[in-house]
């Protein structure tokens, strides 16, 4: 691989562009002689929280779509009340999780006074997301209709 920067011969005899390789590494840290303690934990936690928030929004929208489908099928659907209740419960839990994510993201993890509270909020968020996960498993199980191959098979 030929580049604008300095190159060296790789293990298999190919040229390696050290300039482009260097751009993928962190600017400072253990690889460049820095220490691992220079990692900004607040930035890491904020990015992690933002990613959780985006996943929560995606699941929220999927549950709303599922709820719309169940409502359109009407009360004649076998598990209508159960699925509607589970979806509503899941949506409520997701709203709580979203609020917790916002609260956690707005606090500074580097401040000693916030760390214990943020740890407690993070544990609460983890439990809430686990409950959302379990609830959505039940939604999936009750929301399945017998169509295609499985409709012809009698278990």
mmCIF file of C-alpha atoms in Angstrom:
data_model
loop_
_atom_site.group_PDB
_atom_site.id
_atom_site.type_symbol
_atom_site.label_atom_id
_atom_site.label_comp_id
_atom_site.label_asym_id
_atom_site.label_seq_id
_atom_site.Cartn_x
_atom_site.Cartn_y
_atom_site.Cartn_z
ATOM 1 C CA UNK A 1 0.000 0.000 0.000
ATOM 2 C CA UNK A 2 1.648 3.268 -1.099
ATOM 3 C CA UNK A 3 0.783 6.514 0.665
ATOM 4 C CA UNK A 4 2.071 9.993 1.169
ATOM 5 C CA UNK A 5 3.775 9.161 4.462
ATOM 6 C CA UNK A 6 6.675 6.994 5.513
ATOM 7 C CA UNK A 7 6.309 3.307 4.662
ATOM 8 C CA UNK A 8 7.845 0.163 6.108
ATOM 9 C CA UNK A 9 7.920 -3.411 4.908
ATOM 10 C CA UNK A 10 5.175 -5.509 6.623
ATOM 11 C CA UNK A 11 5.400 -9.148 7.713
ATOM 12 C CA UNK A 12 4.274 -10.483 4.343
ATOM 13 C CA UNK A 13 6.426 -8.130 2.275
ATOM 14 C CA UNK A 14 3.748 -5.487 1.639
ATOM 15 C CA UNK A 15 4.362 -1.792 2.235
ATOM 16 C CA UNK A 16 2.498 -0.313 5.208
ATOM 17 C CA UNK A 17 1.667 3.402 5.215
ATOM 18 C CA UNK A 18 2.567 4.486 8.752
ATOM 19 C CA UNK A 19 0.884 7.899 8.397
ATOM 20 C CA UNK A 20 -2.558 6.424 7.703
ATOM 21 C CA UNK A 21 -2.042 3.794 10.401
ATOM 22 C CA UNK A 22 -1.173 6.479 12.936
ATOM 23 C CA UNK A 23 -4.390 8.378 12.184
ATOM 24 C CA UNK A 24 -6.471 5.452 13.471
ATOM 25 C CA UNK A 25 -4.696 5.418 16.837
ATOM 26 C CA UNK A 26 -5.584 7.690 19.759
ATOM 27 C CA UNK A 27 -3.687 10.985 19.928
ATOM 28 C CA UNK A 28 -2.369 10.146 23.382
ATOM 29 C CA UNK A 29 -2.458 7.114 25.574
ATOM 30 C CA UNK A 30 -0.441 4.057 26.460
ATOM 31 C CA UNK A 31 0.598 3.473 22.832
ATOM 32 C CA UNK A 32 2.104 6.954 22.515
ATOM 33 C CA UNK A 33 3.769 7.026 25.925
ATOM 34 C CA UNK A 34 0.798 8.532 27.791
ATOM 35 C CA UNK A 35 -1.006 6.854 30.639
ATOM 36 C CA UNK A 36 -4.308 5.023 30.665
ATOM 37 C CA UNK A 37 -5.489 7.373 33.418
ATOM 38 C CA UNK A 38 -5.672 10.222 30.871
ATOM 39 C CA UNK A 39 -8.825 8.615 29.429
ATOM 40 C CA UNK A 40 -11.731 11.034 29.777
ATOM 41 C CA UNK A 41 -14.320 8.858 31.486
ATOM 42 C CA UNK A 42 -16.963 11.577 31.246
ATOM 43 C CA UNK A 43 -16.689 11.644 27.437
ATOM 44 C CA UNK A 44 -16.827 7.836 27.304
ATOM 45 C CA UNK A 45 -19.891 7.713 29.568
ATOM 46 C CA UNK A 46 -21.630 10.429 27.549
ATOM 47 C CA UNK A 47 -21.060 8.567 24.271
ATOM 48 C CA UNK A 48 -22.239 5.293 25.833
ATOM 49 C CA UNK A 49 -25.352 6.998 27.182
ATOM 50 C CA UNK A 50 -26.083 8.591 23.793
ATOM 51 C CA UNK A 51 -25.808 5.198 22.098
ATOM 52 C CA UNK A 52 -28.204 3.681 24.654
ATOM 53 C CA UNK A 53 -30.595 6.545 23.998
ATOM 54 C CA UNK A 54 -30.566 5.924 20.256
ATOM 55 C CA UNK A 55 -31.282 2.223 20.763
ATOM 56 C CA UNK A 56 -34.075 3.100 23.180
ATOM 57 C CA UNK A 57 -35.650 5.404 20.580
ATOM 58 C CA UNK A 58 -35.462 2.674 17.918
ATOM 59 C CA UNK A 59 -37.158 0.135 20.213
ATOM 60 C CA UNK A 60 -39.732 2.735 21.257
ATOM 61 C CA UNK A 61 -40.683 3.353 17.625
ATOM 62 C CA UNK A 62 -40.830 -0.397 16.921
ATOM 63 C CA UNK A 63 -43.177 -0.891 19.885
ATOM 64 C CA UNK A 64 -45.418 1.955 18.731
ATOM 65 C CA UNK A 65 -45.622 0.341 15.289
ATOM 66 C CA UNK A 66 -46.419 -3.020 16.884
ATOM 67 C CA UNK A 67 -49.105 -1.393 19.046
ATOM 68 C CA UNK A 68 -50.657 0.189 15.953
ATOM 69 C CA UNK A 69 -50.746 -3.221 14.242
ATOM 70 C CA UNK A 70 -52.389 -4.887 17.262
ATOM 71 C CA UNK A 71 -55.003 -2.117 17.509
ATOM 72 C CA UNK A 72 -55.745 -2.441 13.781
ATOM 73 C CA UNK A 73 -56.295 -6.201 14.195
ATOM 74 C CA UNK A 74 -58.948 -5.415 16.769
ATOM 75 C CA UNK A 75 -60.261 -7.122 19.857
ATOM 76 C CA UNK A 76 -60.869 -10.331 17.908
ATOM 77 C CA UNK A 77 -57.147 -11.033 18.090
ATOM 78 C CA UNK A 78 -56.544 -13.899 20.533
ATOM 79 C CA UNK A 79 -54.035 -12.135 22.818
ATOM 80 C CA UNK A 80 -55.256 -8.588 22.169
ATOM 81 C CA UNK A 81 -55.454 -7.437 25.812
ATOM 82 C CA UNK A 82 -52.236 -9.179 26.867
ATOM 83 C CA UNK A 83 -50.141 -7.814 24.003
ATOM 84 C CA UNK A 84 -51.614 -4.314 24.317
ATOM 85 C CA UNK A 85 -50.891 -4.311 28.062
ATOM 86 C CA UNK A 86 -47.338 -5.592 27.573
ATOM 87 C CA UNK A 87 -46.598 -3.031 24.856
ATOM 88 C CA UNK A 88 -47.974 -0.234 27.046
ATOM 89 C CA UNK A 89 -45.840 -1.430 29.968
ATOM 90 C CA UNK A 90 -42.776 -1.615 27.718
ATOM 91 C CA UNK A 91 -43.400 1.914 26.398
ATOM 92 C CA UNK A 92 -43.757 3.239 29.960
ATOM 93 C CA UNK A 93 -40.484 1.554 30.976
ATOM 94 C CA UNK A 94 -38.774 2.990 27.911
ATOM 95 C CA UNK A 95 -39.937 6.491 28.834
ATOM 96 C CA UNK A 96 -38.478 5.975 32.334
ATOM 97 C CA UNK A 97 -35.230 4.696 30.768
ATOM 98 C CA UNK A 98 -35.103 7.716 28.455
ATOM 99 C CA UNK A 99 -35.500 10.099 31.388
ATOM 100 C CA UNK A 100 -32.745 8.260 33.286
ATOM 101 C CA UNK A 101 -30.474 8.458 30.231
ATOM 102 C CA UNK A 102 -30.992 12.220 30.014
ATOM 103 C CA UNK A 103 -30.301 12.661 33.745
ATOM 104 C CA UNK A 104 -27.135 10.528 33.559
ATOM 105 C CA UNK A 105 -25.872 12.302 30.431
ATOM 106 C CA UNK A 106 -26.222 15.742 32.004
ATOM 107 C CA UNK A 107 -24.105 14.925 35.082
ATOM 108 C CA UNK A 108 -20.309 15.119 35.166
ATOM 109 C CA UNK A 109 -18.760 11.747 36.020
ATOM 110 C CA UNK A 110 -15.389 13.346 36.784
ATOM 111 C CA UNK A 111 -16.821 15.144 39.843
ATOM 112 C CA UNK A 112 -16.364 13.009 42.939
ATOM 113 C CA UNK A 113 -19.701 14.121 44.425
ATOM 114 C CA UNK A 114 -21.665 12.818 41.405
ATOM 115 C CA UNK A 115 -20.065 9.386 41.112
ATOM 116 C CA UNK A 116 -22.088 7.519 43.748
ATOM 117 C CA UNK A 117 -25.386 9.001 42.504
ATOM 118 C CA UNK A 118 -24.491 8.256 38.869
ATOM 119 C CA UNK A 119 -23.590 4.675 39.773
ATOM 120 C CA UNK A 120 -26.977 4.255 41.448
ATOM 121 C CA UNK A 121 -28.788 5.812 38.454
ATOM 122 C CA UNK A 122 -26.818 3.601 36.064
ATOM 123 C CA UNK A 123 -27.818 0.481 38.033
ATOM 124 C CA UNK A 124 -31.459 1.599 37.962
ATOM 125 C CA UNK A 125 -31.184 2.179 34.208
ATOM 126 C CA UNK A 126 -29.690 -1.277 33.705
ATOM 127 C CA UNK A 127 -32.560 -2.912 35.619
ATOM 128 C CA UNK A 128 -35.111 -0.861 33.653
ATOM 129 C CA UNK A 129 -33.582 -1.843 30.313
ATOM 130 C CA UNK A 130 -33.505 -5.494 31.408
ATOM 131 C CA UNK A 131 -37.227 -5.286 32.233
ATOM 132 C CA UNK A 132 -37.867 -3.749 28.804
ATOM 133 C CA UNK A 133 -35.935 -6.640 27.256
ATOM 134 C CA UNK A 134 -37.923 -9.301 29.131
ATOM 135 C CA UNK A 135 -41.223 -7.527 28.391
ATOM 136 C CA UNK A 136 -40.402 -7.429 24.686
ATOM 137 C CA UNK A 137 -39.667 -11.154 24.707
ATOM 138 C CA UNK A 138 -43.207 -11.733 25.992
ATOM 139 C CA UNK A 139 -44.577 -9.293 23.405
ATOM 140 C CA UNK A 140 -42.852 -11.274 20.678
ATOM 141 C CA UNK A 141 -44.109 -14.613 21.982
ATOM 142 C CA UNK A 142 -47.729 -13.459 22.343
ATOM 143 C CA UNK A 143 -47.605 -11.412 19.156
ATOM 144 C CA UNK A 144 -46.705 -14.319 16.889
ATOM 145 C CA UNK A 145 -49.407 -15.519 14.569
ATOM 146 C CA UNK A 146 -49.551 -19.017 13.178
ATOM 147 C CA UNK A 147 -48.990 -18.574 9.459
ATOM 148 C CA UNK A 148 -47.188 -20.464 6.726
ATOM 149 C CA UNK A 149 -45.546 -23.788 7.574
ATOM 150 C CA UNK A 150 -46.195 -23.641 11.307
ATOM 151 C CA UNK A 151 -49.928 -23.051 10.832
ATOM 152 C CA UNK A 152 -50.272 -26.470 9.192
ATOM 153 C CA UNK A 153 -48.294 -28.262 11.880
ATOM 154 C CA UNK A 154 -50.203 -29.224 15.011
ATOM 155 C CA UNK A 155 -48.012 -29.351 18.067
#
